[in-house]
mmCIF file of C-alpha atoms in Angstrom:
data_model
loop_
_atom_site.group_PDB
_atom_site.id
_atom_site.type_symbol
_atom_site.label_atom_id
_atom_site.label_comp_id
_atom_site.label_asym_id
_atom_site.label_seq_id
_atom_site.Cartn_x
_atom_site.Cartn_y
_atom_site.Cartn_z
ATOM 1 C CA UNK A 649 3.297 89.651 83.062
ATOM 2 C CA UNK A 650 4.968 91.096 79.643
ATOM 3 C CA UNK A 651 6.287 88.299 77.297
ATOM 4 C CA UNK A 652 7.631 89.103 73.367
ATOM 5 C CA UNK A 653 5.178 88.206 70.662
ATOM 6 C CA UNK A 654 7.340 89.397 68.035
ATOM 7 C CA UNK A 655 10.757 90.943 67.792
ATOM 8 C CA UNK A 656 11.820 92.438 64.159
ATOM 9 C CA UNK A 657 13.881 95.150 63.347
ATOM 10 C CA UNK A 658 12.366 97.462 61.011
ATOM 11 C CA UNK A 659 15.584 98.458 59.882
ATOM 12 C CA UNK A 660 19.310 97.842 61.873
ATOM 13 C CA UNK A 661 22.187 101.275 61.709
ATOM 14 C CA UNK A 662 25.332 100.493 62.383
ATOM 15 C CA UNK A 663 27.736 103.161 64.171
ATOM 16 C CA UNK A 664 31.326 102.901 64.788
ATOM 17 C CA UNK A 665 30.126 102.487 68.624
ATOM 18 C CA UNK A 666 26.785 101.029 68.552
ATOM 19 C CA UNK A 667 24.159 98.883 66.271
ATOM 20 C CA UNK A 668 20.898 100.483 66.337
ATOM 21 C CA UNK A 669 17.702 98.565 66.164
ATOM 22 C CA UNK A 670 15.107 100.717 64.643
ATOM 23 C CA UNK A 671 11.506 99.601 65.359
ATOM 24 C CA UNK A 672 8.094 100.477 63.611
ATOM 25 C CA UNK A 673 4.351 98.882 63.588
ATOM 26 C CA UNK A 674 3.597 95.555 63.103
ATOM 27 C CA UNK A 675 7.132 94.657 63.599
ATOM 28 C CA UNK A 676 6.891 94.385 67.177
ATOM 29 C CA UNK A 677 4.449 93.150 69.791
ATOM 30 C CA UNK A 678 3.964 92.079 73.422
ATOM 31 C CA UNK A 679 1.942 89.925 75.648
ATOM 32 C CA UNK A 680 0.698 91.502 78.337
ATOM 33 C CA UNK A 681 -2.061 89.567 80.735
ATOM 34 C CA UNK A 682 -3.152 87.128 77.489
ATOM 35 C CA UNK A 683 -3.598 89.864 75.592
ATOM 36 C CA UNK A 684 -1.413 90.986 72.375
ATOM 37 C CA UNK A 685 -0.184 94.641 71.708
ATOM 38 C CA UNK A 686 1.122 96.470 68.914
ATOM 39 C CA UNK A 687 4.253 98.661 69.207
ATOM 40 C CA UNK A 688 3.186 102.127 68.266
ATOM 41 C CA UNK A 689 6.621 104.768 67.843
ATOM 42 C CA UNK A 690 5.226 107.266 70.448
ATOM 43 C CA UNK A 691 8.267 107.624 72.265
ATOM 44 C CA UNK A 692 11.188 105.567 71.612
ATOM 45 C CA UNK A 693 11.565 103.557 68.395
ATOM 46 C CA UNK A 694 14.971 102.200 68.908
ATOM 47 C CA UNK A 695 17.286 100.195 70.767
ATOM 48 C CA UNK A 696 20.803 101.265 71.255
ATOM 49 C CA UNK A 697 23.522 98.300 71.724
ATOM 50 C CA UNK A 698 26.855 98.937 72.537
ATOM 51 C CA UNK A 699 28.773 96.808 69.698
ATOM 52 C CA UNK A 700 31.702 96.045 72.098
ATOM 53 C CA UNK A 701 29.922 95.261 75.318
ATOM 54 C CA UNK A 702 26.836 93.910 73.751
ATOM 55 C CA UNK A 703 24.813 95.684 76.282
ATOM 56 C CA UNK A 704 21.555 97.783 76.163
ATOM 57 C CA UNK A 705 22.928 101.535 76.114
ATOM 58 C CA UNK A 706 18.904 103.030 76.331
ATOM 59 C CA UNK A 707 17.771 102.040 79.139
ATOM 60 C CA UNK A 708 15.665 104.956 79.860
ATOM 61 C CA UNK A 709 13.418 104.792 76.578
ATOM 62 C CA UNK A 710 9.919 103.633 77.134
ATOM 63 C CA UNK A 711 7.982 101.762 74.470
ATOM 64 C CA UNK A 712 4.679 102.340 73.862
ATOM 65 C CA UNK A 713 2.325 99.320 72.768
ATOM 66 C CA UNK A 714 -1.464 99.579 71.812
ATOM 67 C CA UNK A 715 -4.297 97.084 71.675
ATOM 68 C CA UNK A 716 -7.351 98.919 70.389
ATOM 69 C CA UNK A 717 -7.705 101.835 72.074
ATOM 70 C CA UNK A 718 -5.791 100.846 75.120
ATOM 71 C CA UNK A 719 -2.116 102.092 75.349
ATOM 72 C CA UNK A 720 0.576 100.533 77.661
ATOM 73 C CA UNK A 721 4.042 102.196 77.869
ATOM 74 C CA UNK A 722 6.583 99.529 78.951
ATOM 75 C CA UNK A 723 10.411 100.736 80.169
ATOM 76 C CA UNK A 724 13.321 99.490 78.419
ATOM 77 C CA UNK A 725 14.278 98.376 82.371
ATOM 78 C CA UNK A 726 11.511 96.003 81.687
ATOM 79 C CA UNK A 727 12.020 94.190 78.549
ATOM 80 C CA UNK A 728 15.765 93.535 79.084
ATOM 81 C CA UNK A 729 14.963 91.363 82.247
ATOM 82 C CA UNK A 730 12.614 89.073 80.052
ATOM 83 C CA UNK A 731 15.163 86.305 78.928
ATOM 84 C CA UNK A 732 13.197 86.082 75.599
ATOM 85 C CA UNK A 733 13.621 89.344 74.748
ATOM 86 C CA UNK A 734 17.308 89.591 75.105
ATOM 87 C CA UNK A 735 17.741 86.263 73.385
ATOM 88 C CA UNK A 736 15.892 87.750 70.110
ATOM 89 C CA UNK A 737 17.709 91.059 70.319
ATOM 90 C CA UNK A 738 21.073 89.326 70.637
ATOM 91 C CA UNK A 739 20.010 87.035 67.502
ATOM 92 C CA UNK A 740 19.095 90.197 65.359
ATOM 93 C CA UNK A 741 22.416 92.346 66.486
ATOM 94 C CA UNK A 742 25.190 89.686 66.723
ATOM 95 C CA UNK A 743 26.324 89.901 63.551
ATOM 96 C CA UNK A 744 27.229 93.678 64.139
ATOM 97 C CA UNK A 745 29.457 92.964 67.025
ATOM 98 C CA UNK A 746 32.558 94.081 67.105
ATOM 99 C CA UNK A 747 34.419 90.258 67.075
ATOM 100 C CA UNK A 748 37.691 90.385 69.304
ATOM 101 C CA UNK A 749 39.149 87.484 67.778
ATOM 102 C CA UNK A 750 39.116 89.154 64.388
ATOM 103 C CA UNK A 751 40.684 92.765 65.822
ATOM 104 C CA UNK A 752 43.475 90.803 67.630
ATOM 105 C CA UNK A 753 43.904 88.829 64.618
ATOM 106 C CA UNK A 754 44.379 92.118 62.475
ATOM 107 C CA UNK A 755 46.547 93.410 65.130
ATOM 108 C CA UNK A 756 48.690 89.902 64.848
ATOM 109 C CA UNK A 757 48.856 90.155 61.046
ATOM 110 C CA UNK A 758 49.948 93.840 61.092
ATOM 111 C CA UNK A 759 52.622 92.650 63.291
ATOM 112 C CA UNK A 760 53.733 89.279 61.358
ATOM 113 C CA UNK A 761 54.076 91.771 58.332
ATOM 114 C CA UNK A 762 56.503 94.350 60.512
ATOM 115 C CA UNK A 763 58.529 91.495 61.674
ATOM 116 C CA UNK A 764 59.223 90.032 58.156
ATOM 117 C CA UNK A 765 59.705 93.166 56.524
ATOM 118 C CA UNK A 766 62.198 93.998 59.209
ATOM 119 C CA UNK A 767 64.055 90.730 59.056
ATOM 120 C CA UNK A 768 63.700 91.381 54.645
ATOM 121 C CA UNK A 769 65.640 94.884 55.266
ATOM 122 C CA UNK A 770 68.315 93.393 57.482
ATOM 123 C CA UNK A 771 68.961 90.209 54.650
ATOM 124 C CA UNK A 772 69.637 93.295 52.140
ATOM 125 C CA UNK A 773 71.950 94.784 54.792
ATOM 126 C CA UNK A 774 73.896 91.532 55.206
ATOM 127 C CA UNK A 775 74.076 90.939 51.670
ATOM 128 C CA UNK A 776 75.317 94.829 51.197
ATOM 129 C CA UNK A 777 77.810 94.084 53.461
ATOM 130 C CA UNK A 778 79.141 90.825 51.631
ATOM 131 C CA UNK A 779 78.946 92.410 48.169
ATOM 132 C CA UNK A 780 81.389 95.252 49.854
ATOM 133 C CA UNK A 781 83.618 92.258 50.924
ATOM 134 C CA UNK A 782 83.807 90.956 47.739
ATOM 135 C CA UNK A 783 84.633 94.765 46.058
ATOM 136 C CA UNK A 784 81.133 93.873 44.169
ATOM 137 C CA UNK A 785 80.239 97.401 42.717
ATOM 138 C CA UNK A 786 77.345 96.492 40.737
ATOM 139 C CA UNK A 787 75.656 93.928 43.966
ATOM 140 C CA UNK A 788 76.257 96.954 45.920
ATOM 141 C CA UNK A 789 74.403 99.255 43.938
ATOM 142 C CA UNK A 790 71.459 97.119 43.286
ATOM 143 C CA UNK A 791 70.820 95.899 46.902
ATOM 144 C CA UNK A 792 71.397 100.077 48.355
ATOM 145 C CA UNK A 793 68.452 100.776 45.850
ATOM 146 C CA UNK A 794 66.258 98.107 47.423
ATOM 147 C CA UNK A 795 66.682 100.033 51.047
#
């Protein structure tokens, strides 16, 4: 039975795509049958989350952990189904996730803006048109500049 010790990122990347969780000594260990072992960078040292999906991308890397002279290699496959794990790795990467509240919100500002400078240009239009009622030469001329 493999249970997290200790979950600490040595170091988090962040990529337009993904948030990467670099690992190194000390920073990480496991239980494994009552006893605890050290991550050693052997093979992987990272883990790979997809910033929109907030899934595990590298599954395939295997960890290696020591404990004296005794080396166990645990697959990725096999941490992510410990609920502890996950729970830690969420904690250390969430604030890297891409937020979809905030990108609609951009997307709903960009838009507000659009829609007011469009109603803006067509107030100047209007007014163009009533300075040209009123034979207004100088009106005219200031409001055609502000197109």
């Amino acid at each position: 039975m493999v249970t997290v010790k200790m979950l600490k990122p040595y170091y988090v990347k962040t990529e337009e795509k993904y948030v990467r969780i670099i690992l190194a000594y000390q920073y990480f260990s496991v239980m494994i049958n009552k006893k605890v072992y050290q991550f050693i960078p052997v093979e992987a040292n990272e883990i790979r989350i997809n910033r929109k999906t907030k899934r595990v991308e590298n599954t395939d890397a295997i960890f290696a952990f020591q404990n004296g002279k005794d080396v166990v290699n645990v697959p990725m496959a096999k941490l992510i189904s410990i609920p502890d794990f996950l729970k830690q790795l969420h904690s250390i990467a969430e604030s890297y996730y891409h937020n979809e509240s905030t990108i609609s919100k951009t997307d709903q500002e960009k838009a507000t803006h659009l829609f007011i400078h469009e109603l803006e240009r067509d107030n100047i239009k209007r007014l163009i048109d009533m300075a040209l009622d009123a034979r207004d030469e100088n009106a005219f001329k200031e409001l055609v500049e502000l197109l």
